[in-house]
Short mmCIF file of C-alpha atoms and ligand atoms in Angstrom, two decimals:
data_model
loop_
_atom_site.label_atom_id
_atom_site.label_comp_id
_atom_site.label_asym_id
_atom_site.label_seq_id
_atom_site.Cartn_x
_atom_site.Cartn_y
_atom_site.Cartn_z
CA MET A 1 78.88 98.34 104.77
CA LYS A 2 81.74 100.83 104.62
CA ILE A 3 85.07 99.08 104.91
CA GLN A 4 87.95 101.17 106.18
CA SER A 5 91.63 100.82 105.36
CA VAL A 6 93.78 99.04 107.93
CA ARG A 7 95.20 101.30 110.66
CA GLY A 8 98.67 102.53 109.75
CA THR A 9 98.18 102.03 105.99
CA HIS A 10 97.36 104.67 103.40
CA ASP A 11 96.30 105.02 99.80
CA LEU A 12 98.45 106.99 97.39
CA TYR A 13 96.75 109.12 94.75
CA ALA A 14 96.73 112.66 93.27
CA GLN A 15 99.50 114.91 94.64
CA GLN A 16 100.76 112.33 97.13
CA LEU A 17 101.23 109.85 94.32
CA GLU A 18 102.94 112.51 92.18
CA LYS A 19 105.39 113.10 95.03
CA PHE A 20 105.95 109.38 95.40
CA LYS A 21 106.68 109.00 91.68
CA PHE A 22 108.92 112.08 91.69
CA ILE A 23 111.08 110.50 94.41
CA ILE A 24 111.21 107.10 92.71
CA GLU A 25 112.26 108.69 89.43
CA ILE A 26 115.16 110.48 91.12
CA VAL A 27 116.15 107.31 92.96
CA ASN A 28 116.16 105.32 89.71
CA THR A 29 118.22 108.01 87.98
CA TYR A 30 120.89 108.02 90.69
CA ALA A 31 120.86 104.22 90.96
CA HIS A 32 121.73 104.23 87.27
CA ILE A 33 124.46 106.89 87.64
CA TYR A 34 126.05 105.03 90.58
CA ASP A 35 125.64 101.79 88.65
CA PHE A 36 123.50 99.68 90.98
CA ASN A 37 121.34 96.84 89.62
CA GLU A 38 117.71 96.73 90.61
CA ILE A 39 116.22 93.69 92.31
CA ILE A 40 112.61 92.94 93.19
CA THR A 41 112.02 90.24 95.78
CA PRO A 42 108.78 88.76 97.18
CA ILE A 43 106.89 90.68 99.81
CA PHE A 44 106.91 87.68 102.14
CA GLU A 45 109.75 85.40 103.17
CA LEU A 46 110.32 82.52 105.57
CA THR A 47 110.22 84.00 109.08
CA GLU A 48 113.65 82.61 109.98
CA LEU A 49 115.22 85.01 107.46
CA PHE A 50 114.49 87.84 109.88
CA LEU A 51 114.57 86.33 113.39
CA LYS A 52 118.27 86.03 114.12
CA PRO A 53 119.74 88.59 111.73
CA LEU A 54 117.54 91.46 112.93
CA GLY A 55 118.00 90.35 116.55
CA GLU A 56 115.71 88.21 118.66
CA HIS A 57 115.54 91.08 121.16
CA SER A 58 115.07 93.85 118.62
CA ASP A 59 111.75 95.71 118.64
CA VAL A 60 111.09 94.64 115.06
CA VAL A 61 111.29 90.93 115.87
CA LEU A 62 109.75 91.13 119.33
CA LYS A 63 106.63 93.10 118.50
CA GLU A 64 106.44 94.42 114.96
CA MET A 65 106.53 91.56 112.45
CA TYR A 66 103.43 90.42 110.56
CA THR A 67 103.98 86.69 110.89
CA PHE A 68 101.53 83.95 109.92
CA ASP A 69 101.45 80.23 109.28
CA ASP A 70 101.09 79.08 105.71
CA ARG A 71 98.75 76.14 105.03
CA ASN A 72 101.68 73.74 105.22
CA ASN A 73 102.54 75.23 108.61
CA SER A 74 105.71 76.98 107.51
CA SER A 75 105.98 80.35 109.18
CA LEU A 76 105.97 83.34 106.82
CA THR A 77 106.56 87.03 107.49
CA LEU A 78 105.75 90.16 105.51
CA ARG A 79 109.19 91.70 105.06
CA PRO A 80 109.87 94.34 107.73
CA GLU A 81 113.03 95.51 105.94
CA TYR A 82 114.84 94.89 102.66
CA THR A 83 118.49 94.14 103.51
CA THR A 84 118.01 90.48 104.51
CA PRO A 85 115.67 89.67 101.57
CA ILE A 86 118.13 91.25 99.13
CA ILE A 87 121.03 89.23 100.55
CA ARG A 88 118.88 86.08 100.53
CA ALA A 89 118.06 86.72 96.88
CA ALA A 90 121.71 87.45 96.03
CA ILE A 91 122.69 84.10 97.55
CA SER A 92 119.79 82.17 95.97
CA ASN A 93 120.47 83.56 92.50
CA ASN A 94 124.30 83.36 92.54
CA LEU A 95 124.75 87.10 92.37
CA LEU A 96 127.82 86.97 94.58
CA GLU A 97 130.26 85.41 92.16
CA ARG A 98 131.95 88.62 91.05
CA LEU A 99 132.31 90.97 93.98
CA PRO A 100 131.44 93.63 94.83
CA THR A 101 127.76 93.25 94.01
CA LYS A 102 125.74 96.47 94.08
CA LEU A 103 121.96 96.06 94.35
CA TYR A 104 119.03 98.33 95.01
CA GLY A 105 115.35 97.72 95.63
CA ILE A 106 112.21 99.77 96.14
CA GLY A 107 109.00 98.51 97.69
CA PRO A 108 106.63 98.19 100.60
CA MET A 109 107.74 97.02 104.08
CA PHE A 110 105.50 96.05 106.98
CA ARG A 111 105.96 96.74 110.69
CA ARG A 112 103.25 96.67 113.32
CA GLU A 113 104.38 99.84 115.05
CA ARG A 114 102.15 102.38 116.79
CA PRO A 115 101.05 104.63 113.92
CA GLN A 116 101.93 108.30 114.23
CA LYS A 117 103.23 111.12 112.04
CA GLY A 118 105.86 109.58 109.77
CA ARG A 119 105.29 106.06 111.10
CA PHE A 120 103.12 103.57 109.27
CA ARG A 121 102.44 99.85 109.33
CA GLN A 122 102.93 99.59 105.60
CA PHE A 123 105.50 102.00 104.22
CA ASN A 124 107.83 102.12 101.23
CA GLN A 125 111.60 101.91 101.38
CA ILE A 126 114.33 102.66 98.92
CA ASN A 127 117.25 100.44 99.69
CA PHE A 128 120.86 100.27 98.46
CA GLU A 129 123.38 97.53 99.32
CA ILE A 130 127.03 96.90 98.42
CA LEU A 131 128.13 93.34 99.13
CA GLY A 132 131.68 92.06 99.21
CA THR A 133 134.05 94.87 100.13
CA ASN A 134 135.76 96.08 103.29
CA ASP A 135 136.78 99.32 101.65
CA MET A 136 135.39 102.37 103.46
CA ALA A 137 135.14 103.98 100.02
CA ALA A 138 131.96 101.89 99.62
CA ASP A 139 130.47 103.41 102.80
CA VAL A 140 131.41 106.84 101.49
CA GLU A 141 129.96 106.15 98.05
CA LEU A 142 126.67 105.13 99.67
CA ILE A 143 126.60 108.25 101.82
CA LEU A 144 127.32 110.42 98.77
CA LEU A 145 124.53 108.64 96.90
CA ALA A 146 122.05 109.35 99.70
CA ASP A 147 123.26 112.94 99.87
CA ASP A 148 122.84 113.39 96.10
CA ILE A 149 119.32 111.95 96.14
CA LEU A 150 118.19 114.08 99.08
CA LYS A 151 119.74 117.24 97.63
CA LYS A 152 118.07 116.61 94.28
CA ILE A 153 114.69 116.13 95.97
CA PHE A 154 114.87 119.01 98.41
CA LEU A 155 117.24 121.42 96.70
CA ASN A 156 117.96 123.57 99.73
CA LYS A 157 116.50 121.90 102.81
CA LYS A 158 118.76 121.32 105.77
CA ILE A 159 119.31 117.61 106.32
CA LYS A 160 121.78 116.47 108.95
CA LEU A 161 124.10 113.47 108.53
CA VAL A 162 124.98 111.73 111.80
CA ILE A 163 127.60 108.97 111.87
CA ASN A 164 129.08 106.59 114.40
CA SER A 165 131.15 103.44 114.47
CA LEU A 166 130.03 100.40 116.46
CA GLY A 167 133.46 98.83 116.06
CA ASP A 168 133.89 95.16 115.22
CA LYS A 169 131.81 92.35 116.71
CA ASP A 170 134.20 91.85 119.67
CA THR A 171 134.19 95.57 120.46
CA LEU A 172 130.44 95.53 120.43
CA LYS A 173 130.20 92.46 122.67
CA LYS A 174 132.56 93.98 125.23
CA PHE A 175 130.80 97.33 125.06
CA LYS A 176 127.37 95.74 125.56
CA HIS A 177 128.65 93.94 128.64
CA TYR A 178 130.01 97.10 130.28
CA LEU A 179 126.92 99.01 129.28
CA SER A 180 124.68 96.42 131.00
CA VAL A 181 126.79 96.60 134.13
CA TYR A 182 126.55 100.41 134.13
CA PHE A 183 122.79 100.48 133.53
CA LYS A 184 122.22 97.86 136.23
CA LYS A 185 123.95 100.17 138.71
CA ASN A 186 121.60 102.99 137.64
CA LYS A 187 118.44 100.88 137.43
CA SER A 188 116.39 103.13 139.67
CA LYS A 189 116.61 106.06 137.22
CA LEU A 190 115.64 104.21 134.05
CA SER A 191 112.25 104.00 132.31
CA ILE A 192 110.39 100.66 132.32
CA ASP A 193 111.18 100.11 128.63
CA SER A 194 114.87 100.59 129.26
CA LEU A 195 114.84 98.37 132.35
CA ASN A 196 113.60 95.56 130.13
CA ARG A 197 116.49 96.12 127.76
CA ILE A 198 119.37 96.08 130.26
CA GLU A 199 120.23 92.45 129.61
CA SER A 200 118.81 91.87 126.16
CA ASN A 201 119.54 95.05 124.23
CA PRO A 202 121.38 97.70 126.29
CA LEU A 203 122.47 99.57 123.15
CA ARG A 204 118.90 100.72 122.56
CA ILE A 205 118.84 102.49 125.93
CA LEU A 206 121.36 104.91 124.42
CA ASP A 207 118.91 106.14 121.80
CA SER A 208 115.85 106.11 124.07
CA LYS A 209 113.55 109.13 123.71
CA ASN A 210 112.99 109.29 127.50
CA LYS A 211 114.67 112.23 129.24
CA ASN A 212 115.70 110.31 132.40
CA ASP A 213 117.22 107.57 130.25
CA ASN A 214 119.16 110.21 128.33
CA ASP A 215 120.50 111.69 131.58
CA VAL A 216 121.73 108.25 132.68
CA SER A 217 123.22 107.61 129.23
CA GLN A 218 125.25 110.82 129.43
CA GLU A 219 127.62 109.19 131.93
CA ALA A 220 127.53 105.72 130.36
CA PRO A 221 130.69 104.09 128.92
CA LYS A 222 131.40 105.31 125.38
CA ILE A 223 131.80 102.91 122.46
CA SER A 224 134.83 104.90 121.31
CA ASP A 225 136.74 103.73 124.41
CA PHE A 226 136.35 100.13 123.26
CA TYR A 227 137.45 100.38 119.61
CA SER A 228 140.19 98.04 118.43
CA GLU A 229 143.03 99.65 116.47
CA GLU A 230 141.43 98.44 113.23
CA ALA A 231 138.01 99.84 114.11
CA LYS A 232 139.54 103.18 115.05
CA ASN A 233 141.43 103.32 111.73
CA LYS A 234 138.33 102.47 109.73
CA PHE A 235 136.34 105.18 111.42
CA GLU A 236 139.13 107.73 110.86
CA ASP A 237 139.31 106.65 107.21
CA ILE A 238 135.61 107.25 106.58
CA LYS A 239 135.63 110.58 108.42
CA ASN A 240 138.62 111.78 106.35
CA LEU A 241 137.08 110.62 103.09
CA LEU A 242 133.86 112.48 103.89
CA THR A 243 135.69 115.64 104.97
CA ASN A 244 137.78 115.60 101.79
CA ARG A 245 134.56 115.56 99.81
CA SER A 246 133.14 118.46 101.85
CA VAL A 247 130.33 116.31 103.21
CA GLU A 248 129.21 117.78 106.52
CA PHE A 249 128.53 115.30 109.31
CA GLU A 250 128.20 115.05 113.05
CA VAL A 251 129.67 112.20 115.11
CA ASN A 252 127.24 110.89 117.72
CA HIS A 253 128.38 107.89 119.76
CA SER A 254 124.79 107.26 120.91
CA LEU A 255 123.72 106.41 117.36
CA VAL A 256 123.25 102.63 117.56
CA ARG A 257 120.43 101.78 115.06
CA GLY A 258 117.60 99.38 115.83
CA LEU A 259 118.70 96.19 114.09
CA ASP A 260 121.28 93.74 115.40
CA TYR A 261 123.33 93.12 112.29
CA TYR A 262 125.38 96.33 112.30
CA CYS A 263 129.10 96.79 113.00
CA HIS A 264 131.61 99.54 112.19
CA THR A 265 129.94 102.39 110.29
CA VAL A 266 126.36 103.41 111.10
CA PHE A 267 124.75 106.58 109.82
CA GLU A 268 121.46 108.45 109.58
CA PHE A 269 120.19 111.41 107.60
CA LYS A 270 117.81 113.42 109.78
CA SER A 271 115.53 116.40 109.43
CA ASN A 272 114.40 118.66 112.27
CA GLU A 273 111.05 119.25 110.55
CA LEU A 274 109.56 115.81 111.13
CA GLY A 275 108.93 115.57 114.87
CA SER A 276 109.96 112.39 116.66
CA GLN A 277 110.17 110.22 113.51
CA ASP A 278 112.98 112.36 112.14
CA THR A 279 115.18 109.83 110.32
CA LEU A 280 114.81 109.89 106.55
CA ILE A 281 117.58 107.42 105.77
CA GLY A 282 119.41 104.96 107.98
CA GLY A 283 122.10 102.41 107.31
CA GLY A 284 125.48 100.97 108.02
CA ARG A 285 127.86 98.07 107.73
CA TYR A 286 126.83 94.47 108.38
CA ASP A 287 129.95 92.32 108.01
CA GLY A 288 129.00 88.72 108.86
CA LEU A 289 125.33 88.99 107.90
CA THR A 290 125.70 87.28 104.51
CA LYS A 291 127.41 84.33 106.20
CA THR A 292 124.64 84.11 108.81
CA LEU A 293 122.16 83.83 105.94
CA GLY A 294 124.03 80.85 104.48
CA GLY A 295 126.17 82.73 101.97
CA PRO A 296 129.91 83.38 101.74
CA ASP A 297 131.72 85.21 104.54
CA ILE A 298 131.73 88.62 102.91
CA PRO A 299 131.21 92.10 104.32
CA GLY A 300 128.39 94.44 103.31
CA VAL A 301 127.11 97.95 103.73
CA GLY A 302 123.90 99.74 102.76
CA TRP A 303 121.06 102.04 103.67
CA ALA A 304 117.33 102.39 103.44
CA GLY A 305 115.17 105.50 103.20
CA GLY A 306 111.50 105.88 104.04
CA VAL A 307 109.66 107.21 100.98
CA GLU A 308 106.68 108.51 103.02
CA ARG A 309 108.96 110.48 105.33
CA ILE A 310 110.76 112.02 102.38
CA MET A 311 107.38 112.85 100.82
CA MET A 312 106.35 114.70 103.97
CA LEU A 313 109.18 117.17 103.46
CA ILE A 314 108.24 118.04 99.89
CA GLU A 315 106.27 121.23 100.35
CA LYS A 316 105.43 122.34 96.85
CA ASP A 317 102.96 120.54 94.64
CA ILE A 318 104.50 118.54 91.86
CA LYS A 319 103.57 119.89 88.46
CA VAL A 320 101.41 117.44 86.57
CA GLN A 321 100.84 117.33 82.87
CA GLN A 322 98.13 119.70 81.64
CA LYS A 323 94.82 117.94 81.47
CA ILE A 324 92.83 117.85 78.24
CA HIS A 325 89.13 117.06 78.33
CA LEU A 326 87.11 115.86 75.35
CA VAL A 327 83.58 117.30 75.23
CA VAL A 328 81.19 115.60 72.81
CA MET A 329 77.98 117.61 72.73
CA LYS A 330 75.63 114.91 71.45
CA GLU A 331 75.68 111.14 71.35
CA ASP A 332 75.34 111.41 67.51
CA PHE A 333 78.96 112.65 67.36
CA ARG A 334 80.32 109.83 69.48
CA SER A 335 82.18 108.14 66.62
CA TYR A 336 83.86 111.44 65.60
CA GLY A 337 84.82 111.86 69.27
CA LEU A 338 86.37 108.40 69.47
CA ASP A 339 88.35 109.15 66.29
CA ILE A 340 89.93 112.28 67.73
CA LEU A 341 90.72 110.47 71.00
CA ASN A 342 92.54 107.87 68.98
CA LYS A 343 94.45 110.42 66.88
CA LEU A 344 95.61 112.39 69.91
CA ARG A 345 96.68 109.28 71.79
CA LYS A 346 98.62 108.04 68.76
CA ASN A 347 100.50 111.34 69.07
CA ASN A 348 101.16 110.69 72.77
CA ILE A 349 98.77 113.42 73.87
CA PRO A 350 96.81 112.31 76.95
CA VAL A 351 93.13 113.09 76.85
CA PHE A 352 90.13 112.31 79.07
CA PHE A 353 86.64 111.46 77.82
CA ASP A 354 83.65 111.73 80.19
CA TYR A 355 80.79 110.18 78.09
CA LYS A 356 78.38 112.91 79.17
CA TYR A 357 77.20 114.27 75.75
CA ASN A 358 76.21 117.51 77.43
CA LEU A 359 78.23 120.70 76.97
CA LYS A 360 77.38 122.28 80.32
CA LYS A 361 77.96 119.13 82.37
CA SER A 362 81.19 118.34 80.55
CA LEU A 363 82.66 121.82 80.94
CA SER A 364 81.75 121.92 84.60
CA PHE A 365 83.46 118.52 85.06
CA ALA A 366 86.54 119.77 83.17
CA ASN A 367 86.72 122.87 85.36
CA ASN A 368 86.32 120.84 88.54
CA VAL A 369 89.29 118.62 87.70
CA ASN A 370 91.35 121.69 86.75
CA ALA A 371 91.66 120.70 83.12
CA ARG A 372 93.58 123.19 80.99
CA TYR A 373 91.84 122.59 77.67
CA ALA A 374 88.50 121.29 76.44
CA ILE A 375 88.18 119.98 72.90
CA ILE A 376 84.58 120.54 71.92
CA ILE A 377 82.83 118.50 69.24
CA GLY A 378 79.48 119.79 67.95
CA GLU A 379 77.59 119.75 64.69
CA GLU A 380 79.76 122.38 62.94
CA GLU A 381 82.97 120.62 63.87
CA VAL A 382 81.78 117.28 62.52
CA LYS A 383 80.60 118.92 59.30
CA LYS A 384 83.88 120.79 58.74
CA HIS A 385 86.24 118.15 60.13
CA SER A 386 87.46 120.66 62.66
CA TYR A 387 87.82 120.95 66.44
CA THR A 388 87.00 123.73 68.84
CA ILE A 389 89.63 124.10 71.51
CA LYS A 390 88.81 126.05 74.63
CA ASP A 391 91.53 127.31 76.94
CA LEU A 392 89.80 126.94 80.30
CA LYS A 393 92.30 129.13 82.13
CA LYS A 394 92.17 132.07 79.75
CA ASN A 395 88.54 131.45 78.80
CA THR A 396 89.26 131.81 75.06
CA GLN A 397 88.42 129.44 72.24
CA LYS A 398 89.08 128.87 68.55
CA THR A 399 88.14 126.30 65.92
CA ILE A 400 91.05 124.61 64.12
CA LEU A 401 91.93 121.58 61.98
CA LEU A 402 93.66 118.42 63.17
CA ASP A 403 97.31 119.30 62.49
CA PRO A 404 97.29 122.67 64.27
CA LEU A 405 95.37 121.01 67.13
CA ILE A 406 98.08 118.39 67.56
CA SER A 407 100.88 121.00 67.37
CA LEU A 408 99.14 123.14 69.97
CA LEU A 409 98.59 120.29 72.43
CA LYS A 410 102.04 118.79 71.99
CA LEU A 411 103.69 121.90 73.45
P1 HAM B 1 115.56 101.24 109.45
O1 HAM B 1 116.25 102.34 110.19
O2 HAM B 1 114.78 100.29 110.25
O3 HAM B 1 116.70 100.49 108.63
O4 HAM B 1 114.62 101.86 108.34
C1 HAM B 1 115.12 102.74 107.37
C2 HAM B 1 114.16 103.88 107.12
O5 HAM B 1 112.87 103.39 106.80
C3 HAM B 1 113.92 104.80 108.32
O6 HAM B 1 114.93 105.77 108.42
C4 HAM B 1 112.58 105.43 107.95
O7 HAM B 1 112.75 106.51 107.05
C5 HAM B 1 111.88 104.29 107.23
N1 HAM B 1 110.95 103.63 108.16
C6 HAM B 1 111.23 102.65 109.05
N2 HAM B 1 110.12 102.28 109.72
C7 HAM B 1 109.12 103.04 109.23
C8 HAM B 1 107.70 103.15 109.51
N3 HAM B 1 107.10 102.36 110.40
N4 HAM B 1 106.97 104.07 108.81
C9 HAM B 1 107.56 104.86 107.89
N5 HAM B 1 108.87 104.80 107.59
C10 HAM B 1 109.64 103.91 108.24
C11 HAM B 1 116.49 99.41 107.85
O8 HAM B 1 115.42 99.02 107.50
C12 HAM B 1 117.77 98.80 107.33
N6 HAM B 1 117.42 97.62 106.51
C13 HAM B 1 118.55 99.81 106.55
C14 HAM B 1 119.80 99.25 105.95
C15 HAM B 1 120.00 98.91 104.65
N7 HAM B 1 120.92 98.98 106.59
C16 HAM B 1 121.80 98.48 105.75
N8 HAM B 1 121.24 98.40 104.57
#
């Protein structure tokens, strides 16, 4: 019986895993430089953590959550995103006593979406949150952090930053109302998906991928006409701060994001090389969310990036450490072989042993896995306490003692 992996999931190994680790290392480095504390939370939570905060009419809650009953009948859900679990954990563990609190987390998320390029049912997110400040400098710091990470990973790829403001909660409520009224008037031109969203989630019609929907949206009321004075000032503040730092961005009032908890700033980093799933990083402000989750009434802002999508843009192979293969020609020399393995490893030199005791088979194995060196142990070597080292790329070999061997392989 051949058991397949679950649709929309994938295994990470070889170059893909190297790319994954390369990204995580950069993320950890910048998390350290920007002074965020790491947090690891459970993969599943009580379902109610997600229902209201993400929006009962959001796609995630309506059709994408992996929800199941535990044996005691409590409803559990595999986390579809990291913001709510991180806030839950910050509240549970009293991490909100000295504000602002800056936390980051990395790990797998689960959404039952239709799998396609760049969209999986289990995927990994990197996630940064700042809790407890209204200062737009926090939004800017987070954008700069994302920009630094992406620039470090891609060096010179073109990634676009798109920003918008959704205003405060009242702005958003008013805007949603007028938007519903407008879309109702234009019902006949909308796609079925959008028709279903007129009452429940009219914002999402604005970022529909359907051409007719986009045509209707062109003439729709604009969120910017509904901003309060405070919302307008906040948006100006963030735009000025970004411009002063020479961060290029585009304002797009149709950028609404898919989760319900956002207000004020929302932003996305996009690439035009990814097809329809083109957002690498998405985030924004969520004032009010911490209170909804039973914590203090404090504001918050953050973002999450999809590791798999970022991996897809890394074109070059990641250099891996040169492989060293131990070849023991006969089982009689096994003990001598184990000794040299031990000595090399004590010197932090990685080495692979294949237990074949056959020169031809071992060298062919070493070549197939692209090993750089083979250390060959035969009768002469054992007698003379030496080691033959073969450079498999240059096809040269020499016999040397332990110290020179270690110096050569340490380079
Ligand atoms: P999100 O836009 O739902 O936001 O997801 C953030 C990122 O996760 C996306 O831009 C994408 O790169 C990646 N992603 C999402 N779904 C998938 C999928 N099915 N397959 C592969 N990658 C995916 C959030 O999750 C918010 N919690 C972000 C946030 C943090 N807002 C404030 N703080």
